[in-house]
Short mmCIF file of C-alpha atoms in Angstrom, two decimals:
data_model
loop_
_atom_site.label_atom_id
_atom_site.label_comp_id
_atom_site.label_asym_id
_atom_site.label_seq_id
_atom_site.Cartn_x
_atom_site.Cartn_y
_atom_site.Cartn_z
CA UNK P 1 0.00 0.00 0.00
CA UNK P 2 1.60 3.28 -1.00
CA UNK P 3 1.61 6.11 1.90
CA UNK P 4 -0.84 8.65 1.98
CA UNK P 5 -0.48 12.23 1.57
CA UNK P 6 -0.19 13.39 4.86
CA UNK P 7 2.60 10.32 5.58
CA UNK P 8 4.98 11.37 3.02
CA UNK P 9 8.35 13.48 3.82
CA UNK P 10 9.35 16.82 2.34
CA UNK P 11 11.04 16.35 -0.44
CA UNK P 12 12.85 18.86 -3.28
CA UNK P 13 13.61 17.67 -6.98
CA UNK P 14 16.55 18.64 -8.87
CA UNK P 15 16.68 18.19 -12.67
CA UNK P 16 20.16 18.26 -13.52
CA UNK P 17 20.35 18.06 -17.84
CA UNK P 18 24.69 17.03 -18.35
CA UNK P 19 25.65 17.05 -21.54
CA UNK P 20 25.89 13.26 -21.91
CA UNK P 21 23.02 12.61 -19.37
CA UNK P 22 20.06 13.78 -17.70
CA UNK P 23 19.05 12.85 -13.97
CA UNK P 24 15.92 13.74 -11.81
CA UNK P 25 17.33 13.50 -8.34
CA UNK P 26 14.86 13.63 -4.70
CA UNK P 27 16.46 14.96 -2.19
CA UNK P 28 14.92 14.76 1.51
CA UNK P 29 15.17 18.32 3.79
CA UNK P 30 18.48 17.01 5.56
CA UNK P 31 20.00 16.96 1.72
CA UNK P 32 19.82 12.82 1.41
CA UNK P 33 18.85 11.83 -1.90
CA UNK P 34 16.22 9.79 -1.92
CA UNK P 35 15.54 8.42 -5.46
CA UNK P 36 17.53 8.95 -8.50
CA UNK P 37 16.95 8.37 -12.11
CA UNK P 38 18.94 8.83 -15.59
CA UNK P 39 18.43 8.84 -19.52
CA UNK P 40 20.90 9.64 -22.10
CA UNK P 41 20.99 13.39 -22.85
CA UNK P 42 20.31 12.86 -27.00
CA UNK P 43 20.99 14.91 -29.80
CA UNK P 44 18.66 14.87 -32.77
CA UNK P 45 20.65 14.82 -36.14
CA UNK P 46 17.44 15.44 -38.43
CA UNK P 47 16.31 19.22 -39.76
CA UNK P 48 16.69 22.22 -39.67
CA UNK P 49 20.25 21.32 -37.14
CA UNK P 50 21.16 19.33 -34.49
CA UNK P 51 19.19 19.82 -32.13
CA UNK P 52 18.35 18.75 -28.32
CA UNK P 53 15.48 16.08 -27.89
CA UNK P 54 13.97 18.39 -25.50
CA UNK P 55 10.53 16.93 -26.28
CA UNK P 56 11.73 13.55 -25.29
CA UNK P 57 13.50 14.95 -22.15
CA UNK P 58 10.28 16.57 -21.04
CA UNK P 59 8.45 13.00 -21.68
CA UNK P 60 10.77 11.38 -19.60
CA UNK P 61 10.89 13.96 -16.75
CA UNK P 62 7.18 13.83 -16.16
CA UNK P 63 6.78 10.57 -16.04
CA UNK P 64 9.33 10.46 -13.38
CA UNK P 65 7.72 13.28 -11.31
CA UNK P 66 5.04 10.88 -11.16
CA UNK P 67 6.76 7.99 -9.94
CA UNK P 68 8.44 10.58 -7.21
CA UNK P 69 5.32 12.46 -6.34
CA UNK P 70 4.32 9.09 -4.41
CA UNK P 71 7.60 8.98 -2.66
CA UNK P 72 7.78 12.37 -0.83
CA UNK P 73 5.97 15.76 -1.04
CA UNK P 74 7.77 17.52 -3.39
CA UNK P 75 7.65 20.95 -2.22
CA UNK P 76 9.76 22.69 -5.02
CA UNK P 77 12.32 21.51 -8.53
CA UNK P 78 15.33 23.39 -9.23
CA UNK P 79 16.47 23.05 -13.16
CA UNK P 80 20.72 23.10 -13.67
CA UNK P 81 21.90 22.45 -17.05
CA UNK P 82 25.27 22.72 -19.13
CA UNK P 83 26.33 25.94 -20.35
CA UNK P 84 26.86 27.73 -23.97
CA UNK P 85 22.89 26.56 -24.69
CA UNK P 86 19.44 28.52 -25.07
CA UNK P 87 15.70 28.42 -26.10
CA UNK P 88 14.19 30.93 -28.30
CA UNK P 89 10.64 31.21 -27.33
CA UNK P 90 7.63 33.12 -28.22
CA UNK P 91 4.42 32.87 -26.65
CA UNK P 92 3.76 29.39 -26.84
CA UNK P 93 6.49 28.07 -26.98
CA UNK P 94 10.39 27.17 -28.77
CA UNK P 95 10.32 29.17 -32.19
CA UNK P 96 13.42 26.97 -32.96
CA UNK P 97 14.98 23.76 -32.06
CA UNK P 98 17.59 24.28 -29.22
CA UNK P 99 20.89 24.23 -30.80
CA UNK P 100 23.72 21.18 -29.53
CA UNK P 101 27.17 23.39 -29.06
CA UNK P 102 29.17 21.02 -30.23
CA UNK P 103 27.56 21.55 -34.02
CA UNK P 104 29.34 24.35 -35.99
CA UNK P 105 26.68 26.89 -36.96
CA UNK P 106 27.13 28.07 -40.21
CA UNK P 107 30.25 27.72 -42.53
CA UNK P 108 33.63 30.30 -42.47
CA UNK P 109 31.35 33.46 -44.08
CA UNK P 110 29.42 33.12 -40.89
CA UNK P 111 32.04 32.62 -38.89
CA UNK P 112 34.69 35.80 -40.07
CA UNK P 113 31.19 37.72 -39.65
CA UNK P 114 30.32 36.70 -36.28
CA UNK P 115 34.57 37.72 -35.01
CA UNK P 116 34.21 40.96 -36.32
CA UNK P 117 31.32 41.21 -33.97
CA UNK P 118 32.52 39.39 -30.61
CA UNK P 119 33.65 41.50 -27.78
CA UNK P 120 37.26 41.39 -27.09
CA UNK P 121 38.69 38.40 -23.94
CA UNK P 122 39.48 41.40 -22.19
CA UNK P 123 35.90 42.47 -21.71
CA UNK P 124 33.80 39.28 -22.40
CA UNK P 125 36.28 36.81 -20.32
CA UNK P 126 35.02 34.13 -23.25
CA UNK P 127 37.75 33.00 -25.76
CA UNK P 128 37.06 32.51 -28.81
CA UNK P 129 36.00 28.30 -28.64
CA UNK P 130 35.11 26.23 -31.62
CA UNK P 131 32.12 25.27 -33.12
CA UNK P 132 29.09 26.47 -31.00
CA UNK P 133 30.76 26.88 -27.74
CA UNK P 134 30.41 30.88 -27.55
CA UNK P 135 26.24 31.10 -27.36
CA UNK P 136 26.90 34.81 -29.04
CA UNK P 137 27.90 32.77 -32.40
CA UNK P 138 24.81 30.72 -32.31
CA UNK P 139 22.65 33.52 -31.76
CA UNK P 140 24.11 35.40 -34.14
CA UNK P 141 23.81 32.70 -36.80
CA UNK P 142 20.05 31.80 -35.70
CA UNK P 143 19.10 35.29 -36.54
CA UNK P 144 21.18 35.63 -40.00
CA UNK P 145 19.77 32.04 -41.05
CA UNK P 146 16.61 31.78 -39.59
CA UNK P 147 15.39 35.63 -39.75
CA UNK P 148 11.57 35.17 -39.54
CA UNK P 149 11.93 32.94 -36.93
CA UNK P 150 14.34 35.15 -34.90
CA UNK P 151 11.89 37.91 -35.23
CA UNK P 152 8.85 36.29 -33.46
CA UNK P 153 11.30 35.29 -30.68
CA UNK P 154 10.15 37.17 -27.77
CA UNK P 155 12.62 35.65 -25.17
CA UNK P 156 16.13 34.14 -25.47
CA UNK P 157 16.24 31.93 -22.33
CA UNK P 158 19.24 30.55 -20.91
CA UNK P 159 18.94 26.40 -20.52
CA UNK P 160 17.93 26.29 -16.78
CA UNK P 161 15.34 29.20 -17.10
CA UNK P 162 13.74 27.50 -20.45
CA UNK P 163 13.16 24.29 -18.14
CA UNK P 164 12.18 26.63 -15.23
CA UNK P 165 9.63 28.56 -17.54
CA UNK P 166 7.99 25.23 -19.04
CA UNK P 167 7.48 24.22 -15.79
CA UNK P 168 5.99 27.94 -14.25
CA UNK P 169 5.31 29.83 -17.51
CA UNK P 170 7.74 32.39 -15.50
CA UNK P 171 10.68 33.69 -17.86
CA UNK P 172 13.77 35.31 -16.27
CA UNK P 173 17.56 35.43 -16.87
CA UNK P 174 20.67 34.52 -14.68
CA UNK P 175 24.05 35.62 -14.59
CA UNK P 176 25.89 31.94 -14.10
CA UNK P 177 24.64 30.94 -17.16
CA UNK P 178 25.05 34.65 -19.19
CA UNK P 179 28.47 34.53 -18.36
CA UNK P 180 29.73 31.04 -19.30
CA UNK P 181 32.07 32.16 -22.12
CA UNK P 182 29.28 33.47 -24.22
CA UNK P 183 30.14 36.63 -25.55
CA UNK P 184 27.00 37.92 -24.18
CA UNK P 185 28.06 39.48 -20.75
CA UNK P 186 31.28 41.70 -19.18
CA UNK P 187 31.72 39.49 -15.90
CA UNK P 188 33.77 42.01 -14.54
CA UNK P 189 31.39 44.97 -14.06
CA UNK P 190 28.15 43.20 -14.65
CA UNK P 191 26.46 44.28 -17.92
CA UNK P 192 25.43 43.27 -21.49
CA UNK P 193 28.76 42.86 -23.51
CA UNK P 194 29.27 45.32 -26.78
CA UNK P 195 27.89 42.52 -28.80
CA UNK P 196 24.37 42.08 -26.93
CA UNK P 197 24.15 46.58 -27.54
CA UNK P 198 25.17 46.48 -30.82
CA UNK P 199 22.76 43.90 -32.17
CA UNK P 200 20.12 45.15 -30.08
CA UNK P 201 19.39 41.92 -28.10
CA UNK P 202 19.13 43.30 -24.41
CA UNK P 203 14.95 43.46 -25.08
CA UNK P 204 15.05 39.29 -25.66
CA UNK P 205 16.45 38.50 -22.44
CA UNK P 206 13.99 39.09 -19.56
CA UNK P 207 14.92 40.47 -15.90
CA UNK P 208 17.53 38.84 -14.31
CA UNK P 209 16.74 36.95 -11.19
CA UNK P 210 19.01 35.00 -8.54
CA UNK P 211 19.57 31.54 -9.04
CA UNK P 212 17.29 31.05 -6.01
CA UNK P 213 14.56 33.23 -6.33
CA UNK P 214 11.08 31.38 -6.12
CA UNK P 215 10.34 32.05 -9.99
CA UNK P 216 6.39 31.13 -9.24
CA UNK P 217 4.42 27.57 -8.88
CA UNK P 218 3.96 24.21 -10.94
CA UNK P 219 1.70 25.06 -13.74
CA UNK P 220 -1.93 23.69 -12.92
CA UNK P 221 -2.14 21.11 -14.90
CA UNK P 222 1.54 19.95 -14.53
CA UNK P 223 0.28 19.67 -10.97
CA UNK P 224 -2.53 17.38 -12.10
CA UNK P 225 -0.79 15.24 -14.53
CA UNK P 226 2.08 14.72 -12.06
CA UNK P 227 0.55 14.48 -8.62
CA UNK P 228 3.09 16.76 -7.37
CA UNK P 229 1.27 19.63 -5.06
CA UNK P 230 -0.26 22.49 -6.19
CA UNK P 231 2.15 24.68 -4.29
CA UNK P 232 5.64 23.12 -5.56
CA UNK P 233 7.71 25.85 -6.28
CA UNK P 234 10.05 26.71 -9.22
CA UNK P 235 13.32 27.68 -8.35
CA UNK P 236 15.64 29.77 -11.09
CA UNK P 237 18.28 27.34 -11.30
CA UNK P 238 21.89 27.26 -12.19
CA UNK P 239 24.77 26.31 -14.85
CA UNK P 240 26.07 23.22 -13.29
CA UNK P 241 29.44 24.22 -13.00
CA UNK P 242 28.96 26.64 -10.71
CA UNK P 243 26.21 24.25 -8.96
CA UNK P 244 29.30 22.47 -8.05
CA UNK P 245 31.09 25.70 -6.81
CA UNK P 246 28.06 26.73 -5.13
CA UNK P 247 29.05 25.08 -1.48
CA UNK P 248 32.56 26.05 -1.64
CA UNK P 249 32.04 29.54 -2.24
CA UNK P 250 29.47 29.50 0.93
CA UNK P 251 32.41 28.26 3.22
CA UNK P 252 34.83 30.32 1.71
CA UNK P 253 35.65 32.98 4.26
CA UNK P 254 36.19 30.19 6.82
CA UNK P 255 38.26 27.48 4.49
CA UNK P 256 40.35 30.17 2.74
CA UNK P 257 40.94 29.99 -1.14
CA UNK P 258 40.28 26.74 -2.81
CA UNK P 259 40.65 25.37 -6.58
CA UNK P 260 37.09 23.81 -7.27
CA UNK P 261 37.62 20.97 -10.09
CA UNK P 262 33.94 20.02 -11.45
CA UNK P 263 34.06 16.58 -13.05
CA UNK P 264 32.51 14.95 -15.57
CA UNK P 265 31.98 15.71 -19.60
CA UNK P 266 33.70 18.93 -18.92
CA UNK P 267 36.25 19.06 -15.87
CA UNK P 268 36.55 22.85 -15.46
CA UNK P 269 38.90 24.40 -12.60
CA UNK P 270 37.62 27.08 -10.93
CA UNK P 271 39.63 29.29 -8.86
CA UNK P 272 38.32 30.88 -5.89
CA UNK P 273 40.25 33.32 -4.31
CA UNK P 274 43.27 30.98 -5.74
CA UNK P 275 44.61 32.42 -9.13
CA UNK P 276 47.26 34.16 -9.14
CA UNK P 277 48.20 34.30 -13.18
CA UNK P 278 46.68 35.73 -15.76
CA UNK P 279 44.45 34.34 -18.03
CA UNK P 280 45.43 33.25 -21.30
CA UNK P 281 42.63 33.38 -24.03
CA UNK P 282 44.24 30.63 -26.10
CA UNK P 283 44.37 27.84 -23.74
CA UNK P 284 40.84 28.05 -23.05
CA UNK P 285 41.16 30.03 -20.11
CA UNK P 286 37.93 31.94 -19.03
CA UNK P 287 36.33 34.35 -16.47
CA UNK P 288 32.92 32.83 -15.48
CA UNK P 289 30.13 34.42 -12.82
CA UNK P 290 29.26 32.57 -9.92
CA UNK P 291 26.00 32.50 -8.27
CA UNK P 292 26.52 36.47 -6.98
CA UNK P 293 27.71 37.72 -10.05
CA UNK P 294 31.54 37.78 -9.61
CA UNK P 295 33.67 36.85 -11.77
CA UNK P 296 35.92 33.61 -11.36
CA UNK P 297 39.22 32.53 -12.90
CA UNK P 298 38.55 29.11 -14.73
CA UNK P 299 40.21 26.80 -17.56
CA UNK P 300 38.70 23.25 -18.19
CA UNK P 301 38.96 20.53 -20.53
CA UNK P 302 36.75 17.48 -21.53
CA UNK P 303 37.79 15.47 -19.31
CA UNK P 304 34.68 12.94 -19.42
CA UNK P 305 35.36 12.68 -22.88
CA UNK P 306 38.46 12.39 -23.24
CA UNK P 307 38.56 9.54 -20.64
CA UNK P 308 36.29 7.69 -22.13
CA UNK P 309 38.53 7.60 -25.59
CA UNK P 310 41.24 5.97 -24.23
CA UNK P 311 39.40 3.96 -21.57
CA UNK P 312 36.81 2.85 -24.04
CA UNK P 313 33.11 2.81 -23.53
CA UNK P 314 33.25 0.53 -20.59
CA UNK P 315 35.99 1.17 -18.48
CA UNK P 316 37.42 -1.79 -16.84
CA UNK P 317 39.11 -2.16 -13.28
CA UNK P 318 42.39 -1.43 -13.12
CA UNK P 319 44.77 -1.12 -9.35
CA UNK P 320 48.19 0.00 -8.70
CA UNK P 321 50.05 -2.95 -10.74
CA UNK P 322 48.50 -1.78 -13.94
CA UNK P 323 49.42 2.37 -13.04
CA UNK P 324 52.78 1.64 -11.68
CA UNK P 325 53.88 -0.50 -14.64
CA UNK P 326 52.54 2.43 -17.16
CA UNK P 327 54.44 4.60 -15.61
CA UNK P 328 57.99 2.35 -15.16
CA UNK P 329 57.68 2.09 -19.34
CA UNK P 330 56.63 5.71 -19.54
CA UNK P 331 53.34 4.82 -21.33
CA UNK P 332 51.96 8.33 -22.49
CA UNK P 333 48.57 9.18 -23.50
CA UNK P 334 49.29 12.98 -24.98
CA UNK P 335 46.63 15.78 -25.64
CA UNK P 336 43.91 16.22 -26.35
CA UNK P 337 41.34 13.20 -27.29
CA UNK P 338 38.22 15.83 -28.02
CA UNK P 339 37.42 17.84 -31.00
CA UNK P 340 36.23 20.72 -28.32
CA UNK P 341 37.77 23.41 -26.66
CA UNK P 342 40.66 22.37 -24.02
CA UNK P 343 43.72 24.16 -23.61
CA UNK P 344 45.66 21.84 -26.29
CA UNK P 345 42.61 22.32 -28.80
CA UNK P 346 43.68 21.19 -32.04
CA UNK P 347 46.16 19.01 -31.25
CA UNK P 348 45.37 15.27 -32.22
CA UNK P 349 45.77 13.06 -28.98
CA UNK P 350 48.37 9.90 -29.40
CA UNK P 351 49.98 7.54 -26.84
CA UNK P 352 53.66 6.88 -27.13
CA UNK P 353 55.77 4.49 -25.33
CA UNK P 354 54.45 0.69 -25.42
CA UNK P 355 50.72 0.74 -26.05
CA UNK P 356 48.47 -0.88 -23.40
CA UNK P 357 47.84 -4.74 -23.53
CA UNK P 358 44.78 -4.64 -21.51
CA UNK P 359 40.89 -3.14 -20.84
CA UNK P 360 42.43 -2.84 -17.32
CA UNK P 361 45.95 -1.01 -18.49
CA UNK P 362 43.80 0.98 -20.86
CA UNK P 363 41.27 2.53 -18.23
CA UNK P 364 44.30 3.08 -15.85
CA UNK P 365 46.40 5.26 -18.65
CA UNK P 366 42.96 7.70 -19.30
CA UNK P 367 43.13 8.20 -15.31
CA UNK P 368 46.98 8.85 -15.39
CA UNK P 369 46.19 11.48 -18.65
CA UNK P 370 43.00 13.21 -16.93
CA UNK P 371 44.99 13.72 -13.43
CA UNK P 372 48.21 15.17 -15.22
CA UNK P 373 45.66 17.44 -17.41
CA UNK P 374 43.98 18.15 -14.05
CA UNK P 375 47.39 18.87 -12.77
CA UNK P 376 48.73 21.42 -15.53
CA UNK P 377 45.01 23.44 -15.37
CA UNK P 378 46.28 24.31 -11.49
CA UNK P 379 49.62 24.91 -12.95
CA UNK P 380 48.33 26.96 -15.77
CA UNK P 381 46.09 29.18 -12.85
CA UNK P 382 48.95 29.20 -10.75
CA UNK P 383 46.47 27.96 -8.07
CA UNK P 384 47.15 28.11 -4.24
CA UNK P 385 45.12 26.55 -1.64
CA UNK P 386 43.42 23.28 -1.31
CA UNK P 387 41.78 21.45 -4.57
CA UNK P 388 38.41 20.35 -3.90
CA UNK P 389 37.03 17.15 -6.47
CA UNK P 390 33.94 17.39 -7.30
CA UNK P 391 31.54 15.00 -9.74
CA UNK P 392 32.32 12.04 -11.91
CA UNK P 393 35.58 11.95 -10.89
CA UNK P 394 34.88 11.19 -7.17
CA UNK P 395 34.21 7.37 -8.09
CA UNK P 396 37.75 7.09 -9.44
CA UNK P 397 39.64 6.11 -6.54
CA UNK P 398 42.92 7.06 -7.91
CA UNK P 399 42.45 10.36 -8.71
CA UNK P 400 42.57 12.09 -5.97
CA UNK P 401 45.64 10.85 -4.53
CA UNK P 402 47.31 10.51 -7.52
CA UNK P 403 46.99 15.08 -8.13
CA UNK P 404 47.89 14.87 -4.42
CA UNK P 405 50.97 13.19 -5.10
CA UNK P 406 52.15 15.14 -8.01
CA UNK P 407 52.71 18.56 -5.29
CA UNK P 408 54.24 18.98 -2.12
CA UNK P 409 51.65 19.83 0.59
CA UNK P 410 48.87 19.83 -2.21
CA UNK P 411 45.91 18.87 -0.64
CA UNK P 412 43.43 17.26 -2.30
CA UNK P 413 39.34 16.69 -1.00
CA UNK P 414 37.63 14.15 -3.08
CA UNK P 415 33.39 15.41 -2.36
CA UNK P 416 31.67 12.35 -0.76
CA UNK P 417 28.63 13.27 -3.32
CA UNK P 418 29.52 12.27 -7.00
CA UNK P 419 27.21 15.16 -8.60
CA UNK P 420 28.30 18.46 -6.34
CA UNK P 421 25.94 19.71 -8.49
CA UNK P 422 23.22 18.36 -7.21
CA UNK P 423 23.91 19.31 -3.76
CA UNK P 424 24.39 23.06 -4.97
CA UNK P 425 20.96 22.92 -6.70
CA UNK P 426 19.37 21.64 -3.00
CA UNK P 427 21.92 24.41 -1.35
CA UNK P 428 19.47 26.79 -3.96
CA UNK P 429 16.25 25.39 -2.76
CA UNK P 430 17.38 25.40 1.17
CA UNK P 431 19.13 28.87 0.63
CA UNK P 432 20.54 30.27 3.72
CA UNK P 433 21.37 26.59 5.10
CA UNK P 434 25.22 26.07 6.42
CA UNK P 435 26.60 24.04 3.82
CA UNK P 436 28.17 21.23 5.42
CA UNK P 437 32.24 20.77 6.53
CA UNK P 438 34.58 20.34 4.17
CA UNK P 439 35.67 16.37 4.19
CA UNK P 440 39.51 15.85 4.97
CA UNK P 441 41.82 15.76 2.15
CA UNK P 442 42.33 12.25 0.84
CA UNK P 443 46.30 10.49 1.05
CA UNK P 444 48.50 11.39 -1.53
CA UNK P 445 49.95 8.60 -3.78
CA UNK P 446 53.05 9.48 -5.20
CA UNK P 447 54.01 6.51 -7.11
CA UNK P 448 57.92 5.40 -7.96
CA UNK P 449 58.37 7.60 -11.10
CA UNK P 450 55.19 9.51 -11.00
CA UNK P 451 57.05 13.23 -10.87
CA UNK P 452 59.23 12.14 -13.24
CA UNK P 453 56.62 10.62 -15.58
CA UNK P 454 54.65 14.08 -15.10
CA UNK P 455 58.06 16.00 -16.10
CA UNK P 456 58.03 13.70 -19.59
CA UNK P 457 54.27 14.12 -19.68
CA UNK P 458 55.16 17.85 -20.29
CA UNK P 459 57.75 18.14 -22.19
CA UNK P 460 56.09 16.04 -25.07
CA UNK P 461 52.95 17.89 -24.44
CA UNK P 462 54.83 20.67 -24.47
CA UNK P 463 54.13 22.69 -21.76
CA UNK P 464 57.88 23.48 -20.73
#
């Protein structure tokens, strides 16, 4: 017999769309998750461009808010998403597909236009990233290709606030997500960028809000379909990076300066209160906004990715035999293994040394390359402070001590949750909760050879 109403705990949803998966996590008022469920984050490959199933996505997530609605009271949902994506939507609702990033929008007319338009690094903090990793290009390209379309748009919404807004019919804008290296916002001063004036776009974005502000309540008949109350509130939401940040930045005043590395498709290092060199536009160095608007030093990678090409689609298990011998033969996986952005974009990714024999050799050489790219991002910020692991990364056992081990007195806190942010989207929901302590930092493993593998890591790399 299932519980009745009045029997069920207090519960908040967060809808958390990665860029390989989506997940629908309920999460009790203490912040223990009660029920989690995923589904592969697709990209449609039909007309007019690739797009994101969206329709499928919102299929999927109401059937599960009606599975959860029996579990707990859901009393509000807090959307976070990946970055460098937005709806265009008019009354009704998306006047396009939403755009996939990783699909080059338009050909190398489109392109020269678009970077005589783009602010300059120094103002945006966005570098100029390939295909359509700087949401400025695909807007720019959206309106140029699709004009008619572009013209009934009467909001551009930023991911999280599109899912926020199907699920209230309340639109609103916020500043994690406008200033993820998309040309659209000066992080430093807190403004539209030159491009957003010049083309006149400031009237499609509607008033900003703070990542928690109560945007409004469930649509009616969401309510009914679902189950969930009538009063389940709608919080903004978040870019996911700076979900993960979210807790870290609370605690800041009383941990001191930290280097926050978010894990998963994209492992992004984000410096708070940490940096102390100057960004470099090339290597896909960036200034994002947290959660207040300020702007913070970052450079990333694609790490998920990238692991997952020299690992293979099911990574085996692998110990210290099959890391220390890698490293005795000076087996080398070299950058970078993604087509996207990364601070050795461009380069084609090879191994060299003698080639892995095994699933188990193969899964342990994509940890050794993700923790030495980990490792030269810190360098690169010239980060001080502890270096706090957050996401997909926290189920690899050897990464945290293995970045320990590569730095004197480096230490290194591996997050007991695996999606930090899905504790910073229930941190938004239960705003003005202490976050909770900091776990201690985990032992570093410096293996025989591992500094000295890390020295011939970078010189073929060629970092030195």
């Amino acid at each position: 017999m299932s519980p009745g109403a009045g029997d069920l705990v207090s519960g908040t949803v967060v809808l958390d769309i990665g860029k390989t998966n989506a997940k629908l996590t309920l999460i009790d008022a203490a912040g223990k998750t009660l029920a989690e469920a995923r589904t592969p984050n697709t990209v449609r490959r039909d007309e007019p461009y690739p797009h994101h199933d969206t329709e499928r996505l919102w299929g999927w997530m109401l059937g599960q808010l009606r599975e959860l609605s029996t579990l707990a009271r859901i009393r509000a949902i807090v959307p976070v998403t990946h970055g460098a994506t937005a709806a265009l939507i008019d009354g009704a609702g998306l006047v396009l597909p939403v755009p996939d990033y990783e699909h080059v929008p338009g050909d190398a007319v489109d392109a020269a236009r678009y970077d005589t338009l783009r602010p300059p690094f120094d103002e945006s903090g966005s570098p100029r990233l390939p295909a359509g990793l700087n949401l400025g290009r695909q807007l720019d390209w959206l309106q140029a290709r699709f004009p008619e379309e572009f013209a009934r748009t009467r909001h551009v919404l930023m991911y999280p606030q599109y899912w926020a807004w199907r699920l209230c019919g309340v639109a609103a804008s916020e500043v994690t997500s406008l200033g993820c290296h998309t040309d659209l916002w000066r992080p430093r001063v807190g403004r539209w960028s030159s491009l957003v004036e010049r083309l006149g776009w400031e009237k499609l974005f509607p008033p900003r809000r703070d990542a928690w502000s109560r945007l409004g309540k469930l649509r009616p008949e969401l309510a009914a379909d679902t189950g969930l109350p009538g009063d389940c509130e709608i919080v903004c939401g978040i870019h996911d990076s700076n979900a993960s940040l979210l807790r870290h930045l609370l605690t800041l005043q009383q941990s001191g300066p930290c280097t926050v590395l978010s894990t998963g498709t994209w492992v992004i290092a984000a410096a708070l209160g940490s940096a102390t060199r100057p960004l470099v536009e090339a290597h896909d160095m960036l200034a994002n906004c947290d959660v207040f608007g300020d702007a913070v030093p970052c450079i990333r990678f694609m790490g998920g990715r990238e692991f997952g090409a020299i690992a293979g689609a099911q990574p085996a298990s692998f110990g210290l035999d099959e890391l220390q011998r890698l490293i005795a033969q000076r087996t080398l996986a070299l950058p970078c293994f993604a087509e996207t952005g990364g601070p050795f974009a461009g380069q084609p990714g090879r191994v060299t040394g003698p080639a892995p024999q095994t699933p188990a050799e193969q899964a342990a050489l994509a940890t050794l390359y993700v923790v030495l790219m980990a490792d030269h991002c810190l360098a690169a910020l010239g980060t001080t402070g502890r270096v706090v692991v957050e996401g997909a990364f926290t189920a690899n056992r050897w990464f945290g001590p293995l970045l320990a081990g590569l730095a004197e007195g480096r230490d290194v806190t591996v997050s007991d949750d695996s999606s930090g942010t899905t504790c910073g989207a229930w941190l938004l929901d239960a705003w003005g909760s202490a976050p909770e302590a900091a776990a201690a930092p985990v032992a570093a493993l410096n293996l025989p050879g591992w500094r000295a593998y890390r020295e011939a890591w970078r010189t073929e790399a060629g970092t030195t």
